[in-house]
PDB file of C-alpha atoms and ligand atoms in Angstrom:
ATOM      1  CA  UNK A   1     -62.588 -39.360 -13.384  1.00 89.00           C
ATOM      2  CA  UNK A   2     -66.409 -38.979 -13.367  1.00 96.00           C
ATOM      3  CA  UNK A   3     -68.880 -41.068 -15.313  1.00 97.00           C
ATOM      4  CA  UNK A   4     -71.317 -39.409 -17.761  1.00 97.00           C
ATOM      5  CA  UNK A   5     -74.206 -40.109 -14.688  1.00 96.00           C
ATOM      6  CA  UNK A   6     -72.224 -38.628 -12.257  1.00 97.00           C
ATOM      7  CA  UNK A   7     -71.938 -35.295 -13.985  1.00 97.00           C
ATOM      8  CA  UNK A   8     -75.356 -35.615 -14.973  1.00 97.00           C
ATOM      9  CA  UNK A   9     -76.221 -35.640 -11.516  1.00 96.00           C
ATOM     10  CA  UNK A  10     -73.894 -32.682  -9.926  1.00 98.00           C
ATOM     11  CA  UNK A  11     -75.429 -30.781 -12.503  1.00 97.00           C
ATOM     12  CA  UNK A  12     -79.410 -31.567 -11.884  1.00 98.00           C
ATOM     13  CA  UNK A  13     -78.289 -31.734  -8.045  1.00 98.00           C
ATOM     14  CA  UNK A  14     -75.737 -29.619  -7.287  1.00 98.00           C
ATOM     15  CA  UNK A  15     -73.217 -32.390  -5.204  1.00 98.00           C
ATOM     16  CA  UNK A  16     -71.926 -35.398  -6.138  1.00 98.00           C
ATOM     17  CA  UNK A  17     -70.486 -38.010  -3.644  1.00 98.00           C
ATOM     18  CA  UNK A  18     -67.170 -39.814  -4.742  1.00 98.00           C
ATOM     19  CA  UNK A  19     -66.819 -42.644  -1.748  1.00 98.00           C
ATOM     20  CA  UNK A  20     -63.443 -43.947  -0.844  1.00 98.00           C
ATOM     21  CA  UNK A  21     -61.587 -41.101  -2.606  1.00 98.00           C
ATOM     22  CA  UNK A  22     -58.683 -40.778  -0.015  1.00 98.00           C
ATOM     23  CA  UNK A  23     -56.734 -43.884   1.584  1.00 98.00           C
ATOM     24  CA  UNK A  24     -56.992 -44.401   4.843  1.00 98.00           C
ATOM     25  CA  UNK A  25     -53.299 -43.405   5.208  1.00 98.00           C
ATOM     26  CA  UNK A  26     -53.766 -40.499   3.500  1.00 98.00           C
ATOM     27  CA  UNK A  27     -56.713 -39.680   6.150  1.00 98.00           C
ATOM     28  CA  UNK A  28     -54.532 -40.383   8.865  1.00 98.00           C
ATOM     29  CA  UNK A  29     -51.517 -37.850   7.986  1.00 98.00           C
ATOM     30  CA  UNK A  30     -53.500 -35.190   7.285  1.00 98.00           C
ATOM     31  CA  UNK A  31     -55.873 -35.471  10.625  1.00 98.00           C
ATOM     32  CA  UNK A  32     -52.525 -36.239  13.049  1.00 97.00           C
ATOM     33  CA  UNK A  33     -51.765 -33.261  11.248  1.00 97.00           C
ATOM     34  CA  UNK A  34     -54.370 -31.161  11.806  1.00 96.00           C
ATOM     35  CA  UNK A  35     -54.074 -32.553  15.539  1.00 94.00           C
ATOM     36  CA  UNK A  36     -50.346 -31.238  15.819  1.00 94.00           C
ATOM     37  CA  UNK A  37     -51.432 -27.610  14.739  1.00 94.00           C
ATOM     38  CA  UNK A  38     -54.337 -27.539  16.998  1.00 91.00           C
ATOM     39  CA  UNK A  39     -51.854 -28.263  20.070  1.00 89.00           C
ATOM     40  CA  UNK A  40     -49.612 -26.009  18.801  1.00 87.00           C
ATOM     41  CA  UNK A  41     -49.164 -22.525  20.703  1.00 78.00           C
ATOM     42  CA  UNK A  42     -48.442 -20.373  17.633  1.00 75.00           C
ATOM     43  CA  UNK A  43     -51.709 -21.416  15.638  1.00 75.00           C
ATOM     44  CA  UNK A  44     -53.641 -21.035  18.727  1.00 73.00           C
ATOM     45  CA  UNK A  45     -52.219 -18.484  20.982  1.00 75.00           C
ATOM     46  CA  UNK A  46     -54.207 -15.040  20.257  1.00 70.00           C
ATOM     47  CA  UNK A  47     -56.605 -17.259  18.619  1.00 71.00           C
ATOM     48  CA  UNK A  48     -60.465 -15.973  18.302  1.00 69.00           C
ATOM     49  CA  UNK A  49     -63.876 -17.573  18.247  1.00 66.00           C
ATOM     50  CA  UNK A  50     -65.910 -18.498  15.028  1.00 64.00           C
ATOM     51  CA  UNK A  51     -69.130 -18.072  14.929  1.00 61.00           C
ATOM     52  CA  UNK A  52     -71.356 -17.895  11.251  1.00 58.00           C
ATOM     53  CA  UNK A  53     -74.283 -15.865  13.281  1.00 53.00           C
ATOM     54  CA  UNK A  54     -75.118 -13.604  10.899  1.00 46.00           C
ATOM     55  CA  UNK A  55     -74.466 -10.006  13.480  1.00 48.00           C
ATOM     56  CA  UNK A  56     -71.228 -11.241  13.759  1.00 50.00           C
ATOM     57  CA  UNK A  57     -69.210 -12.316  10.776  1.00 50.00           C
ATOM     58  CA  UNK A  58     -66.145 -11.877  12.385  1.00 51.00           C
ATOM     59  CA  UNK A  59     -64.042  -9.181  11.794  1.00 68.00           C
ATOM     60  CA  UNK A  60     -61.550  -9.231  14.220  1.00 81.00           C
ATOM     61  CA  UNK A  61     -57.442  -9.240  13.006  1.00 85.00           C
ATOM     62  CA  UNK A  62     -57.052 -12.779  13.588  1.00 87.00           C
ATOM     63  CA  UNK A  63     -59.569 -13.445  11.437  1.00 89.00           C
ATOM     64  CA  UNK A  64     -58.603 -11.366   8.301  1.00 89.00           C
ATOM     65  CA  UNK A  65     -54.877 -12.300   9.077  1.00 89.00           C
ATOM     66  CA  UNK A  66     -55.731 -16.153   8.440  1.00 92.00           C
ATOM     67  CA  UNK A  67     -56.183 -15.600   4.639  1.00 92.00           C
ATOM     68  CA  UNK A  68     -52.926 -16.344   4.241  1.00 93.00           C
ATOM     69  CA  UNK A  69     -52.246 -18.191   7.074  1.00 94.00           C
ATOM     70  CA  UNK A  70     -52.994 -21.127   9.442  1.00 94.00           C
ATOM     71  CA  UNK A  71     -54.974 -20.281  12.329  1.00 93.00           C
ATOM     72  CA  UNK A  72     -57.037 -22.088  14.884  1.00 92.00           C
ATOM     73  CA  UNK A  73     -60.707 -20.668  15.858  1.00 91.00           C
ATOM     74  CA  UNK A  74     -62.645 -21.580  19.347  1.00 89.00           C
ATOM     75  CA  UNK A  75     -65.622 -22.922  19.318  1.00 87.00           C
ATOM     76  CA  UNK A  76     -68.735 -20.919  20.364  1.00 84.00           C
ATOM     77  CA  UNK A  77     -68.872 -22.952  23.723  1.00 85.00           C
ATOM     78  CA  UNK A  78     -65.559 -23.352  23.970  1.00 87.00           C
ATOM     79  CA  UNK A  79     -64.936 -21.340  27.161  1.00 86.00           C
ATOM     80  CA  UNK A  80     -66.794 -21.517  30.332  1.00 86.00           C
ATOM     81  CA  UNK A  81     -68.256 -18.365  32.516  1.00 86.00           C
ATOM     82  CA  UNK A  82     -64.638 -18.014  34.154  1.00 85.00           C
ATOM     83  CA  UNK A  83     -63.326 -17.523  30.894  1.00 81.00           C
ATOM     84  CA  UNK A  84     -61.697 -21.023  30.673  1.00 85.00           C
ATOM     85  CA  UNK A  85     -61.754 -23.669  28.137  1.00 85.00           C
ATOM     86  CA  UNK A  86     -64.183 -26.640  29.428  1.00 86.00           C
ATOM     87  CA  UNK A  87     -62.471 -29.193  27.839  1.00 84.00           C
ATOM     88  CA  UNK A  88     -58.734 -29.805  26.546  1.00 86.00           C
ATOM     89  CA  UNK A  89     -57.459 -27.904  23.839  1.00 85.00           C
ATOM     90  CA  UNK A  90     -57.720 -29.807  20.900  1.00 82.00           C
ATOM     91  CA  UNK A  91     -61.517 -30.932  21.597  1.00 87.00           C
ATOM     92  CA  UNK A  92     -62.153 -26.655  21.950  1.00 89.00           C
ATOM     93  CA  UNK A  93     -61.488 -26.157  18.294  1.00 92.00           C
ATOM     94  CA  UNK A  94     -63.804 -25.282  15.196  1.00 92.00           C
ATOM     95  CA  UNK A  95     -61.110 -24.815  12.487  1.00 93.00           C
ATOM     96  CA  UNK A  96     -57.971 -24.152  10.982  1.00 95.00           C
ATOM     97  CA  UNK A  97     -58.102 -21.514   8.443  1.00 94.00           C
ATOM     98  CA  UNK A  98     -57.448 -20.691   6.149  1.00 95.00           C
ATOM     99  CA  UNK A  99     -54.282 -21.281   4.157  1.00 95.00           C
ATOM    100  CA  UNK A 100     -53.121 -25.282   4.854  1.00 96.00           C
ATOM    101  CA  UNK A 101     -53.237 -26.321   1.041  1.00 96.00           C
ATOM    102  CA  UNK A 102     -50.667 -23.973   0.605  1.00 95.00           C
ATOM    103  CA  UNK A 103     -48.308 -23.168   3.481  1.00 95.00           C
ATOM    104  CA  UNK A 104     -48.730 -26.775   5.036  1.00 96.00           C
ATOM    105  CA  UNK A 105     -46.392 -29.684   3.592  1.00 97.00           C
ATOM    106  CA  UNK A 106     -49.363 -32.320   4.712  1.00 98.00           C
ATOM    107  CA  UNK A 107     -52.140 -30.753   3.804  1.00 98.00           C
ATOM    108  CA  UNK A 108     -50.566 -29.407   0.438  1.00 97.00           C
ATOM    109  CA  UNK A 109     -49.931 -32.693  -0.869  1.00 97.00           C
ATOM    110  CA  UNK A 110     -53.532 -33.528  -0.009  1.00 98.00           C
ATOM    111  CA  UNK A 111     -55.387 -30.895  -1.435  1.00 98.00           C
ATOM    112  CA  UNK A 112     -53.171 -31.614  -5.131  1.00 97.00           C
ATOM    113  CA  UNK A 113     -52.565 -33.997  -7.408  1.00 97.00           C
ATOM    114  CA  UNK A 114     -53.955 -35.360 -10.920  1.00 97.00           C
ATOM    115  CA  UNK A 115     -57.205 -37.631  -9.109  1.00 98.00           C
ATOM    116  CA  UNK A 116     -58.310 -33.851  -8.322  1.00 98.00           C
ATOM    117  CA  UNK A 117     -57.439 -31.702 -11.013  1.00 97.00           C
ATOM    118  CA  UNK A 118     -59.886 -34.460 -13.515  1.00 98.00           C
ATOM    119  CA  UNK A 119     -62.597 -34.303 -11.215  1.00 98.00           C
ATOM    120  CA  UNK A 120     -62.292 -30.211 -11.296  1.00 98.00           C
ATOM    121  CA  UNK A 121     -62.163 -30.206 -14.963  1.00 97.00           C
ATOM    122  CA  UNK A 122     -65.114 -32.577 -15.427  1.00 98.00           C
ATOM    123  CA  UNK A 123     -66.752 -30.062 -12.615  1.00 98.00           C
ATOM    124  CA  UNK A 124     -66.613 -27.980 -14.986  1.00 97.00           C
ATOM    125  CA  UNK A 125     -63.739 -25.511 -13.546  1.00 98.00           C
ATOM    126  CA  UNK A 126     -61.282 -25.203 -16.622  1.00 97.00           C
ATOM    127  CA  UNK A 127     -58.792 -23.367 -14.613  1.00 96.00           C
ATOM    128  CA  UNK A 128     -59.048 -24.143 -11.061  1.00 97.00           C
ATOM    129  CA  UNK A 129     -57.919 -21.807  -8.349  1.00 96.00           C
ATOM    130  CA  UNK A 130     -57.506 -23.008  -4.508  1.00 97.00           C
ATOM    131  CA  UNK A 131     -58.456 -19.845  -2.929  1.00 96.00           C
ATOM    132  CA  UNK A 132     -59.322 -21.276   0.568  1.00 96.00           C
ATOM    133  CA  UNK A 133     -58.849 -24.747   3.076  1.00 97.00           C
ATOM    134  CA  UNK A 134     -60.392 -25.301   6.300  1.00 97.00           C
ATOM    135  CA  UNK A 135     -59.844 -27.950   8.860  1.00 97.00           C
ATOM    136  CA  UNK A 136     -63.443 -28.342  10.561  1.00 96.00           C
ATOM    137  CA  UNK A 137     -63.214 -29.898  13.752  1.00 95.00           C
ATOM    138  CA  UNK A 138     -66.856 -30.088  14.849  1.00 94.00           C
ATOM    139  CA  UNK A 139     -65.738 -31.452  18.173  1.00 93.00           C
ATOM    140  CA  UNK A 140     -68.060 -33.911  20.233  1.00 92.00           C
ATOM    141  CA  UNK A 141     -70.453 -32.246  22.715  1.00 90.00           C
ATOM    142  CA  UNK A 142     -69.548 -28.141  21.796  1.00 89.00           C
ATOM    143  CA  UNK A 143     -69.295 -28.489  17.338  1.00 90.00           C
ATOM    144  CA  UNK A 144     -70.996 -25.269  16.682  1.00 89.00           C
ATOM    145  CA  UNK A 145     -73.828 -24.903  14.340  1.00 90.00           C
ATOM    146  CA  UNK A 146     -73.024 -23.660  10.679  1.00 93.00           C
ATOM    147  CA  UNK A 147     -76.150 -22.112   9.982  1.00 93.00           C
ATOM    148  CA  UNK A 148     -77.916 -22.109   5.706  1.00 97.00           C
ATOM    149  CA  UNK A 149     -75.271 -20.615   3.599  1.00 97.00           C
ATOM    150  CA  UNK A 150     -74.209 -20.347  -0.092  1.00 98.00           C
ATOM    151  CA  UNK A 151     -70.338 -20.828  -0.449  1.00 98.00           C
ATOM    152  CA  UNK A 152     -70.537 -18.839  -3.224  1.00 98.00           C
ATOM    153  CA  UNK A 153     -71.312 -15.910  -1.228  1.00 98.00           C
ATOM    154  CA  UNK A 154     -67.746 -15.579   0.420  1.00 97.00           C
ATOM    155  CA  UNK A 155     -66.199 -16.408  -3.181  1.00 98.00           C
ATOM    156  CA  UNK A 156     -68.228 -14.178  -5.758  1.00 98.00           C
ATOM    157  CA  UNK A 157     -67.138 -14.601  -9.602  1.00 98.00           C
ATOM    158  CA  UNK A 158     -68.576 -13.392 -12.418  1.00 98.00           C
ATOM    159  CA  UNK A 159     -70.120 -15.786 -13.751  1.00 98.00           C
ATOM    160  CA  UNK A 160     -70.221 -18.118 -10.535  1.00 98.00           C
ATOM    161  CA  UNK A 161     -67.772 -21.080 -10.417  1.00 98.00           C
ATOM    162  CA  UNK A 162     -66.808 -21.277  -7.165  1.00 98.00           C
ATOM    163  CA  UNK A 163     -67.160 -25.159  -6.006  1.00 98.00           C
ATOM    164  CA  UNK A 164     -66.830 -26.695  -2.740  1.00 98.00           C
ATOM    165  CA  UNK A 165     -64.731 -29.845  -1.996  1.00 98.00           C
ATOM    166  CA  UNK A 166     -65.547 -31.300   0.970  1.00 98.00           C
ATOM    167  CA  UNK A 167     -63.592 -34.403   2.742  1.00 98.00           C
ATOM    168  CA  UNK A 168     -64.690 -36.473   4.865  1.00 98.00           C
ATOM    169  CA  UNK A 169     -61.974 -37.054   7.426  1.00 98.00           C
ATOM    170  CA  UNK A 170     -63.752 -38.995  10.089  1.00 98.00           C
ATOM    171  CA  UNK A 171     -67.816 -40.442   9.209  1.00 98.00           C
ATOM    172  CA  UNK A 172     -70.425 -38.004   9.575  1.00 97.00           C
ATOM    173  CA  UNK A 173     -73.843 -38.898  10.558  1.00 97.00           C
ATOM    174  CA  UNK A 174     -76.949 -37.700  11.379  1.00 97.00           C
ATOM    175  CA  UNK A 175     -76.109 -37.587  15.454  1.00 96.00           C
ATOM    176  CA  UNK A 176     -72.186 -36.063  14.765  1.00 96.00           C
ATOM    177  CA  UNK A 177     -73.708 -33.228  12.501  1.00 96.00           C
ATOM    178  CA  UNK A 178     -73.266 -34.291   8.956  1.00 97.00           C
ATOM    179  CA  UNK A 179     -74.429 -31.965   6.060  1.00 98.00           C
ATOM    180  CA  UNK A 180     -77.159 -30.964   4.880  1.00 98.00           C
ATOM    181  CA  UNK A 181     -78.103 -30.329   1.504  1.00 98.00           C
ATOM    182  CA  UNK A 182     -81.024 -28.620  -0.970  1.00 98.00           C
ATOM    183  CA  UNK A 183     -80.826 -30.525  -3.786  1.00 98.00           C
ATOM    184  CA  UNK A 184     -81.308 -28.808  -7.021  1.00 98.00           C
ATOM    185  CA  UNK A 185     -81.055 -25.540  -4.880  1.00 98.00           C
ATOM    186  CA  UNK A 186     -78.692 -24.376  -6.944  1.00 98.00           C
ATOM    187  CA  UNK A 187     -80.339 -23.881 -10.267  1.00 97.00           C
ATOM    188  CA  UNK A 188     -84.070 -22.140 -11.449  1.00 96.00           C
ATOM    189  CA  UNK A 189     -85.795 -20.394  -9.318  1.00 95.00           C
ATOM    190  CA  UNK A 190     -84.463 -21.572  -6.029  1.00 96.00           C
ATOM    191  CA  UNK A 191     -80.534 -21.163  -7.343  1.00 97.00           C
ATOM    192  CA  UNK A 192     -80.266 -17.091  -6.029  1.00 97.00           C
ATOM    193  CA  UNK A 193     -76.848 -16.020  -4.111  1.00 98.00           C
ATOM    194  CA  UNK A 194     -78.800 -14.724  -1.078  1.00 98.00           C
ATOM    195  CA  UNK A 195     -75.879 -12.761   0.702  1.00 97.00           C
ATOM    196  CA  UNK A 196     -72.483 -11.955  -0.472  1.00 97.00           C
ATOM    197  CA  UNK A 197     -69.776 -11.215   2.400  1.00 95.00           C
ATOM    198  CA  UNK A 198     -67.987  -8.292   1.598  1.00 94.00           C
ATOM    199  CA  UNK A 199     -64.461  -6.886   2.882  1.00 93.00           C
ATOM    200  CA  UNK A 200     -63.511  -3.203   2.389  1.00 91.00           C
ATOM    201  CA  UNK A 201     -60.275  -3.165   3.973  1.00 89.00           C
ATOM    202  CA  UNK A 202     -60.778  -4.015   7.819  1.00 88.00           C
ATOM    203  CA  UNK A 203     -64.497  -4.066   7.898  1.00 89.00           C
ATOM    204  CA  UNK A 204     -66.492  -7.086   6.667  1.00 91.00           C
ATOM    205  CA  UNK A 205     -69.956  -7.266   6.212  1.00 92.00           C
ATOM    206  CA  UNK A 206     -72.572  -9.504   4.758  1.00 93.00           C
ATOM    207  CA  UNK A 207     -74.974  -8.025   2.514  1.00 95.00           C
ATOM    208  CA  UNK A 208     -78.134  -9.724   2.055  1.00 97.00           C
ATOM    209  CA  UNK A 209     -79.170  -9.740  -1.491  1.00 98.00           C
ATOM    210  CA  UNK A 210     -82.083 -11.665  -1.738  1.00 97.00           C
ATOM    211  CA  UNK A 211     -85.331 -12.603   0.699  1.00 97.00           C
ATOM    212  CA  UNK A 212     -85.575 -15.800  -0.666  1.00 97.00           C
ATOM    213  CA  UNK A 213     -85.889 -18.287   2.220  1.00 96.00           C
ATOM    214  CA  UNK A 214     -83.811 -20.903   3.151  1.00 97.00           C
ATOM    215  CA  UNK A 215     -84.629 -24.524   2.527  1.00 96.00           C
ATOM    216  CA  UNK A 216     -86.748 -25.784   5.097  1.00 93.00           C
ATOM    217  CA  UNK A 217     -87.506 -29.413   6.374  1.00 89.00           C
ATOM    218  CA  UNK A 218     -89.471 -30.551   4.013  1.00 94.00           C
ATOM    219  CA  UNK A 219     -86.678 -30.642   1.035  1.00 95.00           C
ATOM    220  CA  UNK A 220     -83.251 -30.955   3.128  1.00 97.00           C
ATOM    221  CA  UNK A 221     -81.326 -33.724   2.743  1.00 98.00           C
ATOM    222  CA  UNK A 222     -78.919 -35.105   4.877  1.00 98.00           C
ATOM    223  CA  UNK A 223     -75.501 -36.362   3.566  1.00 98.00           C
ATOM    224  CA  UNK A 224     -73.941 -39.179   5.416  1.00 98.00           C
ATOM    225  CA  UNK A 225     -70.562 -39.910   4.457  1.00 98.00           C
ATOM    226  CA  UNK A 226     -68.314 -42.131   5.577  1.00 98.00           C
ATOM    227  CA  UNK A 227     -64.293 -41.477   6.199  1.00 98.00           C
ATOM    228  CA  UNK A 228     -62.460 -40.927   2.809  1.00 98.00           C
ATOM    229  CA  UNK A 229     -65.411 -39.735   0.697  1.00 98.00           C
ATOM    230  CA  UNK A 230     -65.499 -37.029  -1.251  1.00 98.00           C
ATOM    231  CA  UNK A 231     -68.420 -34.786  -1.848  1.00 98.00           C
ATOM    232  CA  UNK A 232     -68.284 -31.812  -4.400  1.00 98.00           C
ATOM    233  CA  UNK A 233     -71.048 -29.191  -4.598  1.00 98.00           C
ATOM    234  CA  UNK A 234     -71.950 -26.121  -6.930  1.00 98.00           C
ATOM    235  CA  UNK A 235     -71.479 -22.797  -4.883  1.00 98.00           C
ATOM    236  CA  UNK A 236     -75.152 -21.773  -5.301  1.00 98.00           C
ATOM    237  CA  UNK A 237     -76.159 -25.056  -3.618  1.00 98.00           C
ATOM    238  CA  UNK A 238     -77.550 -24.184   0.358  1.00 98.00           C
ATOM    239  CA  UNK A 239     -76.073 -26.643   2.861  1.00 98.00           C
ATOM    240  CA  UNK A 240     -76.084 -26.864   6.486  1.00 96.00           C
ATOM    241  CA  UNK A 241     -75.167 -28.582   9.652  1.00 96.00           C
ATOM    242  CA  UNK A 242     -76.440 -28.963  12.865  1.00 92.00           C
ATOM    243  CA  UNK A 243     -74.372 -28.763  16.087  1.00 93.00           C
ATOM    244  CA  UNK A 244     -73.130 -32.184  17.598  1.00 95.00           C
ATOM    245  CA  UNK A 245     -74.063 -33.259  20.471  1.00 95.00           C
ATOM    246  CA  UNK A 246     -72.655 -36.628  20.177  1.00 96.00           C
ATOM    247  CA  UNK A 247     -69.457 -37.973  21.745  1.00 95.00           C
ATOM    248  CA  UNK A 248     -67.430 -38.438  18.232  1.00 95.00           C
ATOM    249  CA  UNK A 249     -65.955 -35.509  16.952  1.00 93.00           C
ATOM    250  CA  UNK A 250     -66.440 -34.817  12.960  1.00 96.00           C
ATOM    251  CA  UNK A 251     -63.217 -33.770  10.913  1.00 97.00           C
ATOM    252  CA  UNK A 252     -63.770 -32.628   7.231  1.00 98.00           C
ATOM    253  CA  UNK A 253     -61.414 -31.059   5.668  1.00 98.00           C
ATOM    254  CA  UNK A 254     -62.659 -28.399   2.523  1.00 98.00           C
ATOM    255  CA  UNK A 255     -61.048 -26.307  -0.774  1.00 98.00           C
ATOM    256  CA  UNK A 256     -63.381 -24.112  -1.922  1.00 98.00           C
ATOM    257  CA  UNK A 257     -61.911 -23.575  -5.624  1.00 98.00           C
ATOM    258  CA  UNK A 258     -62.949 -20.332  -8.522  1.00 97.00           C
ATOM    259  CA  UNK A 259     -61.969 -20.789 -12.450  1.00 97.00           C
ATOM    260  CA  UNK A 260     -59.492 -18.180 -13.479  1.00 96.00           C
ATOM    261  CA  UNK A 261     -61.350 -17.643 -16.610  1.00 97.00           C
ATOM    262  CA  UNK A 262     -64.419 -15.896 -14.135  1.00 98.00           C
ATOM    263  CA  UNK A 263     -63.719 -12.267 -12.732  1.00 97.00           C
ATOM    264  CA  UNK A 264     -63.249 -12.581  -9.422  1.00 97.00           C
ATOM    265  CA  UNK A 265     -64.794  -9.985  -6.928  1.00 98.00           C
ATOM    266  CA  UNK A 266     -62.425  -7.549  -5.538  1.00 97.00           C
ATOM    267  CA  UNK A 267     -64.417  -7.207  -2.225  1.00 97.00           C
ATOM    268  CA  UNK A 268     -64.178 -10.902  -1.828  1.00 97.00           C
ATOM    269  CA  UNK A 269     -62.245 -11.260   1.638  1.00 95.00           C
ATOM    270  CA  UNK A 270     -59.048 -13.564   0.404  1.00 95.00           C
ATOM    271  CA  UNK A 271     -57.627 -11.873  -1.966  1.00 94.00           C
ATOM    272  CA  UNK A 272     -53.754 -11.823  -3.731  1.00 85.00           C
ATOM    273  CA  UNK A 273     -53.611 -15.336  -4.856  1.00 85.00           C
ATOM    274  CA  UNK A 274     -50.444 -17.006  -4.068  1.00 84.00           C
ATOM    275  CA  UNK A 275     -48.825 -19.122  -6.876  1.00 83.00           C
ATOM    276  CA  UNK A 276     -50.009 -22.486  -5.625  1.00 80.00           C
ATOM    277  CA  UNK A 277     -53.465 -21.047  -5.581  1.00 79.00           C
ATOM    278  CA  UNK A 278     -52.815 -19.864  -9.617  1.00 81.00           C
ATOM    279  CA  UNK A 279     -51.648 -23.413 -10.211  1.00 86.00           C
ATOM    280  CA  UNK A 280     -54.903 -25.061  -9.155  1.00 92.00           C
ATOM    281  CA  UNK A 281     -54.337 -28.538  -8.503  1.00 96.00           C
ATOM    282  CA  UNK A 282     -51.400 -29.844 -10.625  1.00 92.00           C
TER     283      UNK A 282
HETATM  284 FE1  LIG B 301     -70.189 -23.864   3.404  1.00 60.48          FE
END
């Protein structure tokens, strides 16, 4: 599925950028999908607020519940002081969490299929497991900051293998809040897991593990992407995205994916794979 340059790349890079990978009909079912569960009362009734500031890494029920489910999360700025939403529903929303590839018929037959499971083995992963999908809504005006992270930091393996596929469900730019990358941040001196998020029952924490500092901007990179690309990146590699203040909203849709043949952390905070996830993406 990948060319001999492409690999070359993801490996000196840490991302590589597969345009066009879905249809446009496939991008329309899955985000008149994700529309439908965002209206829906039982994904968003009880529903919390995500935030990635590092005080709060959200440990609240609805949270931990969503491993295995599919949840809706408020934005930040979602509610007003009277403690109302300031606009609709739907356009209130960071994610859906955490579960779709496997409990949702839509998003399932997205996230699997033979296009995917080549471009995981030539990623290297030689038994991939979907642990995780998101839904990320990053709606115009109120789409919330993600602040520098490692994936690999909610997804620890020994040795690490957790990679990061992200879909582009609607074009992200610079003003909508596209990513942003380090490139080559994943390897040498600069490739450290800085924090690792932790779960011992109901607490989480994260635990920083290294002062490196985060890329700065003088070598981040941002990655526009239009609808139906594809961009895969190492775990180790630091990404970003600034909040969007723009009108259009910014839909990506994301599988963050471990090799069976790695030990994966018990403290890790989704744990109990269910069989789709042990079936990686046949
Ligand atoms: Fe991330």
């Amino acid at each position: 599925m990948l060319t001999a340059d492409q690999i070359r790349r993801y490996c000196d890079h840490g991302y590589v950028l597969l345009p066009r990978f879905k249809s446009p009909a496939e991008l329309a079912a899955v985000r008149d999908r994700a529309w439908e569960i965002a209206r829906s009362p039982q994904a968003t009734a009880g529903a919390s607020r995500f935030t990635t500031r590092r005080e709060s890494p959200g440990a609240d029920p609805w949270f931990l519940d969503s491993a295995h489910a599919v949840r809706c999360f408020f934005e930040e700025e979602a509610f007003g002081p009277d403690g109302l939403l300031t606009q609709a529903l739907e356009l209130s929303i960071n994610k859906i969490g955490h579960a779709l590839h496997d409990l949702d018929p839509t998003f399932d037959a997205f996230s699997h299929g033979p296009e995917l499971a080549a471009v995981a083995r030539d990623l290297g992963l030689a038994r991939p497991q979907i642990w995780q999908s998101m839904v990320i809504f990053k709606p115009p005006g109120i789409g919330g900051e993600v602040g520098w992270h490692q994936d690999a930091s909610f997804f620890v393996t020994e040795p690490v293998s957790v990679t990061t596929f992200w879909f582009a469900l609607e074009d992200a730019t610079l003003a909508n809040g596209c990513l942003w990358v380090e490139p080559g941040g994943h390897v040498g001196a600069r490739g450290v897991l800085r924090e690792r998020f932790e779960r011992e029952g109901d607490v989480v924490r994260m635990q920083r593990l290294s002062d490196l500092a985060w890329p700065d901007a003088s070598i981040a990179l941002p990655i526009e992407v239009s609808a139906g690309d594809l961009l895969c990146f190492h775990g180790l590699l630091p990404h970003y995205s600034a909040p969007n203040r723009s009108t259009r909203s910014r839909l990506a849709y994301t599988l963050h994916v471990t090799d069976a043949n790695c030990t994966y952390a018990p403290s890790n905070w989704i744990q109990a794979p269910s069989a789709r996830a042990l079936r990686g993406f046949v």
